[in-house]
């Protein structure tokens, strides 16, 4: 067991690996391009007005498409959608077009791609952002929802997929 007052980046990452989180693909589309990224750093902020937040690495210049397009959709994945998560994680090396070809997509109110068979979809307009360290936090006003079938959620814990 490691107990320390000095928190090194690798120790922090190892500790965060023990943090279980729902797996999402956050997407955008618009004049600044179509993009999708796998995330677990997302949560509810408020139900009135309905607002969610998503954290994306701002050191990746391709993620600027979210800010510039001003919209995103938070697509929550279910058991059996590991291939979607893997594709959008970037580790597959697939270009964006091939990543999107792995699922069926449509748009709701914002125009961001939404995964038809997602567990839930929160379609959002970006209402605020905050930059902190390596990440940008996007606050999205939920302008559209899709609640999918009652399936088991896909989780990420201890550097692997789990199903609740």
PDB file of C-alpha atoms in Angstrom:
ATOM      1  CA  UNK A   1       0.000   0.000   0.000  1.00  0.00           C
ATOM      2  CA  UNK A   2       1.343   3.403  -0.988  1.00  0.00           C
ATOM      3  CA  UNK A   3       0.841   6.253   1.453  1.00  0.00           C
ATOM      4  CA  UNK A   4       2.532   9.519   0.645  1.00  0.00           C
ATOM      5  CA  UNK A   5       2.160  13.255   0.866  1.00  0.00           C
ATOM      6  CA  UNK A   6       4.018  13.745  -2.401  1.00  0.00           C
ATOM      7  CA  UNK A   7       1.678  13.008  -5.300  1.00  0.00           C
ATOM      8  CA  UNK A   8       3.549  12.151  -8.473  1.00  0.00           C
ATOM      9  CA  UNK A   9       1.642  12.144 -11.784  1.00  0.00           C
ATOM     10  CA  UNK A  10       1.942   8.354 -12.211  1.00  0.00           C
ATOM     11  CA  UNK A  11       0.739   7.739  -8.651  1.00  0.00           C
ATOM     12  CA  UNK A  12      -2.239   9.992  -9.335  1.00  0.00           C
ATOM     13  CA  UNK A  13      -3.050   8.089 -12.550  1.00  0.00           C
ATOM     14  CA  UNK A  14      -2.772   4.770 -10.706  1.00  0.00           C
ATOM     15  CA  UNK A  15      -5.167   6.015  -8.016  1.00  0.00           C
ATOM     16  CA  UNK A  16      -7.627   7.349 -10.616  1.00  0.00           C
ATOM     17  CA  UNK A  17      -7.597   3.931 -12.313  1.00  0.00           C
ATOM     18  CA  UNK A  18      -9.474   2.706  -9.237  1.00  0.00           C
ATOM     19  CA  UNK A  19     -12.196   5.269  -9.895  1.00  0.00           C
ATOM     20  CA  UNK A  20     -15.060   3.552 -11.726  1.00  0.00           C
ATOM     21  CA  UNK A  21     -16.759   5.684 -14.350  1.00  0.00           C
ATOM     22  CA  UNK A  22     -19.416   5.381 -17.007  1.00  0.00           C
ATOM     23  CA  UNK A  23     -17.992   5.297 -20.527  1.00  0.00           C
ATOM     24  CA  UNK A  24     -19.192   7.956 -22.971  1.00  0.00           C
ATOM     25  CA  UNK A  25     -18.406   9.138 -26.453  1.00  0.00           C
ATOM     26  CA  UNK A  26     -18.661  12.903 -26.708  1.00  0.00           C
ATOM     27  CA  UNK A  27     -19.224  14.170 -30.259  1.00  0.00           C
ATOM     28  CA  UNK A  28     -19.461  17.416 -32.184  1.00  0.00           C
ATOM     29  CA  UNK A  29     -20.037  18.513 -35.763  1.00  0.00           C
ATOM     30  CA  UNK A  30     -20.167  21.799 -37.572  1.00  0.00           C
ATOM     31  CA  UNK A  31     -18.086  24.183 -39.620  1.00  0.00           C
ATOM     32  CA  UNK A  32     -14.989  23.257 -37.595  1.00  0.00           C
ATOM     33  CA  UNK A  33     -15.307  19.545 -38.259  1.00  0.00           C
ATOM     34  CA  UNK A  34     -16.777  16.329 -36.953  1.00  0.00           C
ATOM     35  CA  UNK A  35     -15.077  14.763 -33.954  1.00  0.00           C
ATOM     36  CA  UNK A  36     -15.709  12.132 -31.318  1.00  0.00           C
ATOM     37  CA  UNK A  37     -13.734  11.224 -28.198  1.00  0.00           C
ATOM     38  CA  UNK A  38     -14.144   8.543 -25.512  1.00  0.00           C
ATOM     39  CA  UNK A  39     -14.413  10.011 -21.996  1.00  0.00           C
ATOM     40  CA  UNK A  40     -15.305   9.024 -18.466  1.00  0.00           C
ATOM     41  CA  UNK A  41     -14.847  12.578 -17.157  1.00  0.00           C
ATOM     42  CA  UNK A  42     -18.478  13.698 -17.473  1.00  0.00           C
ATOM     43  CA  UNK A  43     -21.270  14.344 -15.008  1.00  0.00           C
ATOM     44  CA  UNK A  44     -24.505  16.127 -14.247  1.00  0.00           C
ATOM     45  CA  UNK A  45     -24.273  19.729 -13.043  1.00  0.00           C
ATOM     46  CA  UNK A  46     -27.931  20.691 -12.619  1.00  0.00           C
ATOM     47  CA  UNK A  47     -31.435  19.570 -13.537  1.00  0.00           C
ATOM     48  CA  UNK A  48     -32.778  23.142 -13.701  1.00  0.00           C
ATOM     49  CA  UNK A  49     -31.619  24.134 -16.198  1.00  0.00           C
ATOM     50  CA  UNK A  50     -30.516  20.676 -17.347  1.00  0.00           C
ATOM     51  CA  UNK A  51     -26.724  20.929 -17.601  1.00  0.00           C
ATOM     52  CA  UNK A  52     -23.859  18.442 -17.922  1.00  0.00           C
ATOM     53  CA  UNK A  53     -20.115  18.874 -18.014  1.00  0.00           C
ATOM     54  CA  UNK A  54     -17.413  17.098 -19.983  1.00  0.00           C
ATOM     55  CA  UNK A  55     -13.641  17.371 -19.549  1.00  0.00           C
ATOM     56  CA  UNK A  56     -11.428  17.124 -22.641  1.00  0.00           C
ATOM     57  CA  UNK A  57      -7.685  17.332 -23.028  1.00  0.00           C
ATOM     58  CA  UNK A  58      -6.955  20.805 -24.408  1.00  0.00           C
ATOM     59  CA  UNK A  59      -3.394  19.833 -25.333  1.00  0.00           C
ATOM     60  CA  UNK A  60      -4.876  17.967 -28.309  1.00  0.00           C
ATOM     61  CA  UNK A  61      -5.606  20.723 -30.857  1.00  0.00           C
ATOM     62  CA  UNK A  62      -8.227  18.542 -32.592  1.00  0.00           C
ATOM     63  CA  UNK A  63     -10.417  18.918 -29.499  1.00  0.00           C
ATOM     64  CA  UNK A  64     -10.763  22.635 -30.291  1.00  0.00           C
ATOM     65  CA  UNK A  65     -13.524  21.575 -32.708  1.00  0.00           C
ATOM     66  CA  UNK A  66     -15.850  21.216 -29.701  1.00  0.00           C
ATOM     67  CA  UNK A  67     -15.269  24.794 -28.576  1.00  0.00           C
ATOM     68  CA  UNK A  68     -15.413  26.234 -32.088  1.00  0.00           C
ATOM     69  CA  UNK A  69     -18.576  24.311 -33.059  1.00  0.00           C
ATOM     70  CA  UNK A  70     -20.235  25.316 -29.775  1.00  0.00           C
ATOM     71  CA  UNK A  71     -22.099  22.010 -29.397  1.00  0.00           C
ATOM     72  CA  UNK A  72     -21.604  18.477 -28.164  1.00  0.00           C
ATOM     73  CA  UNK A  73     -23.544  15.292 -27.545  1.00  0.00           C
ATOM     74  CA  UNK A  74     -22.720  13.051 -24.603  1.00  0.00           C
ATOM     75  CA  UNK A  75     -23.458   9.467 -25.669  1.00  0.00           C
ATOM     76  CA  UNK A  76     -23.455   6.984 -22.764  1.00  0.00           C
ATOM     77  CA  UNK A  77     -22.360   3.505 -23.823  1.00  0.00           C
ATOM     78  CA  UNK A  78     -23.815   0.179 -22.743  1.00  0.00           C
ATOM     79  CA  UNK A  79     -22.447  -3.337 -22.404  1.00  0.00           C
ATOM     80  CA  UNK A  80     -21.371  -4.634 -25.790  1.00  0.00           C
ATOM     81  CA  UNK A  81     -20.210  -1.239 -27.082  1.00  0.00           C
ATOM     82  CA  UNK A  82     -16.558  -1.637 -26.127  1.00  0.00           C
ATOM     83  CA  UNK A  83     -15.620  -1.503 -29.812  1.00  0.00           C
ATOM     84  CA  UNK A  84     -17.135   2.000 -30.068  1.00  0.00           C
ATOM     85  CA  UNK A  85     -15.230   3.105 -26.966  1.00  0.00           C
ATOM     86  CA  UNK A  86     -11.972   1.650 -28.266  1.00  0.00           C
ATOM     87  CA  UNK A  87     -12.368   3.306 -31.657  1.00  0.00           C
ATOM     88  CA  UNK A  88     -13.028   6.769 -30.233  1.00  0.00           C
ATOM     89  CA  UNK A  89     -10.295   6.454 -27.583  1.00  0.00           C
ATOM     90  CA  UNK A  90      -7.712   7.168 -30.267  1.00  0.00           C
ATOM     91  CA  UNK A  91      -5.674   4.062 -29.493  1.00  0.00           C
ATOM     92  CA  UNK A  92      -7.064   2.324 -32.583  1.00  0.00           C
ATOM     93  CA  UNK A  93      -5.497   4.884 -34.924  1.00  0.00           C
ATOM     94  CA  UNK A  94      -8.706   4.959 -36.968  1.00  0.00           C
ATOM     95  CA  UNK A  95      -9.523   8.248 -38.683  1.00  0.00           C
ATOM     96  CA  UNK A  96     -12.713   9.978 -37.525  1.00  0.00           C
ATOM     97  CA  UNK A  97     -14.730   8.818 -40.561  1.00  0.00           C
ATOM     98  CA  UNK A  98     -13.966   5.153 -39.815  1.00  0.00           C
ATOM     99  CA  UNK A  99     -14.772   5.609 -36.123  1.00  0.00           C
ATOM    100  CA  UNK A 100     -18.189   7.025 -36.953  1.00  0.00           C
ATOM    101  CA  UNK A 101     -18.775   4.202 -39.470  1.00  0.00           C
ATOM    102  CA  UNK A 102     -18.859   1.723 -36.559  1.00  0.00           C
ATOM    103  CA  UNK A 103     -22.196   3.025 -35.289  1.00  0.00           C
ATOM    104  CA  UNK A 104     -25.523   4.399 -36.482  1.00  0.00           C
ATOM    105  CA  UNK A 105     -25.758   8.140 -35.905  1.00  0.00           C
ATOM    106  CA  UNK A 106     -28.449  10.790 -36.166  1.00  0.00           C
ATOM    107  CA  UNK A 107     -28.890  14.323 -34.898  1.00  0.00           C
ATOM    108  CA  UNK A 108     -31.263  15.788 -32.340  1.00  0.00           C
ATOM    109  CA  UNK A 109     -31.526  19.527 -31.616  1.00  0.00           C
ATOM    110  CA  UNK A 110     -27.891  20.727 -31.741  1.00  0.00           C
ATOM    111  CA  UNK A 111     -26.666  18.947 -34.849  1.00  0.00           C
ATOM    112  CA  UNK A 112     -24.024  16.933 -32.979  1.00  0.00           C
ATOM    113  CA  UNK A 113     -23.884  13.230 -33.921  1.00  0.00           C
ATOM    114  CA  UNK A 114     -25.846  11.058 -31.498  1.00  0.00           C
ATOM    115  CA  UNK A 115     -25.432   7.294 -31.284  1.00  0.00           C
ATOM    116  CA  UNK A 116     -28.806   5.713 -32.015  1.00  0.00           C
ATOM    117  CA  UNK A 117     -28.318   2.748 -29.663  1.00  0.00           C
ATOM    118  CA  UNK A 118     -26.645   4.647 -26.813  1.00  0.00           C
ATOM    119  CA  UNK A 119     -27.897   4.037 -23.294  1.00  0.00           C
ATOM    120  CA  UNK A 120     -28.620   7.776 -23.035  1.00  0.00           C
ATOM    121  CA  UNK A 121     -27.816  10.856 -25.074  1.00  0.00           C
ATOM    122  CA  UNK A 122     -27.522  14.394 -23.761  1.00  0.00           C
ATOM    123  CA  UNK A 123     -27.523  16.800 -26.705  1.00  0.00           C
ATOM    124  CA  UNK A 124     -25.993  20.125 -25.676  1.00  0.00           C
ATOM    125  CA  UNK A 125     -25.127  23.690 -26.554  1.00  0.00           C
ATOM    126  CA  UNK A 126     -21.945  24.877 -24.857  1.00  0.00           C
ATOM    127  CA  UNK A 127     -22.801  27.630 -22.401  1.00  0.00           C
ATOM    128  CA  UNK A 128     -19.453  27.988 -20.625  1.00  0.00           C
ATOM    129  CA  UNK A 129     -15.925  26.610 -20.504  1.00  0.00           C
ATOM    130  CA  UNK A 130     -13.147  26.658 -17.934  1.00  0.00           C
ATOM    131  CA  UNK A 131      -9.516  25.821 -18.571  1.00  0.00           C
ATOM    132  CA  UNK A 132      -7.597  24.047 -15.867  1.00  0.00           C
ATOM    133  CA  UNK A 133      -4.171  22.451 -16.215  1.00  0.00           C
ATOM    134  CA  UNK A 134      -4.237  20.098 -19.216  1.00  0.00           C
ATOM    135  CA  UNK A 135      -8.016  20.108 -19.672  1.00  0.00           C
ATOM    136  CA  UNK A 136     -10.923  22.271 -20.734  1.00  0.00           C
ATOM    137  CA  UNK A 137     -14.221  21.774 -18.952  1.00  0.00           C
ATOM    138  CA  UNK A 138     -17.267  22.185 -21.196  1.00  0.00           C
ATOM    139  CA  UNK A 139     -20.593  23.043 -19.601  1.00  0.00           C
ATOM    140  CA  UNK A 140     -23.466  22.028 -21.864  1.00  0.00           C
ATOM    141  CA  UNK A 141     -27.088  23.097 -21.603  1.00  0.00           C
ATOM    142  CA  UNK A 142     -29.078  19.998 -22.499  1.00  0.00           C
ATOM    143  CA  UNK A 143     -31.365  20.865 -25.413  1.00  0.00           C
ATOM    144  CA  UNK A 144     -32.293  17.318 -26.393  1.00  0.00           C
ATOM    145  CA  UNK A 145     -32.407  13.867 -24.847  1.00  0.00           C
ATOM    146  CA  UNK A 146     -32.701  10.287 -25.961  1.00  0.00           C
ATOM    147  CA  UNK A 147     -33.262   7.610 -23.365  1.00  0.00           C
ATOM    148  CA  UNK A 148     -32.412   4.218 -24.811  1.00  0.00           C
ATOM    149  CA  UNK A 149     -33.341   0.721 -23.797  1.00  0.00           C
ATOM    150  CA  UNK A 150     -32.682  -0.353 -20.221  1.00  0.00           C
ATOM    151  CA  UNK A 151     -29.355  -2.002 -20.862  1.00  0.00           C
ATOM    152  CA  UNK A 152     -26.412  -2.503 -18.550  1.00  0.00           C
ATOM    153  CA  UNK A 153     -23.979   0.447 -18.542  1.00  0.00           C
ATOM    154  CA  UNK A 154     -20.399   0.102 -19.731  1.00  0.00           C
ATOM    155  CA  UNK A 155     -17.943   1.123 -17.006  1.00  0.00           C
ATOM    156  CA  UNK A 156     -14.198   1.640 -16.957  1.00  0.00           C
ATOM    157  CA  UNK A 157     -12.339   0.566 -13.819  1.00  0.00           C
ATOM    158  CA  UNK A 158      -8.768  -0.506 -13.077  1.00  0.00           C
ATOM    159  CA  UNK A 159      -7.784   0.091 -16.719  1.00  0.00           C
ATOM    160  CA  UNK A 160     -10.423  -2.272 -18.109  1.00  0.00           C
ATOM    161  CA  UNK A 161     -14.085  -2.452 -19.065  1.00  0.00           C
ATOM    162  CA  UNK A 162     -16.624  -3.678 -16.558  1.00  0.00           C
ATOM    163  CA  UNK A 163     -20.385  -4.094 -16.709  1.00  0.00           C
ATOM    164  CA  UNK A 164     -22.703  -3.236 -13.868  1.00  0.00           C
TER     165      UNK A 164
END
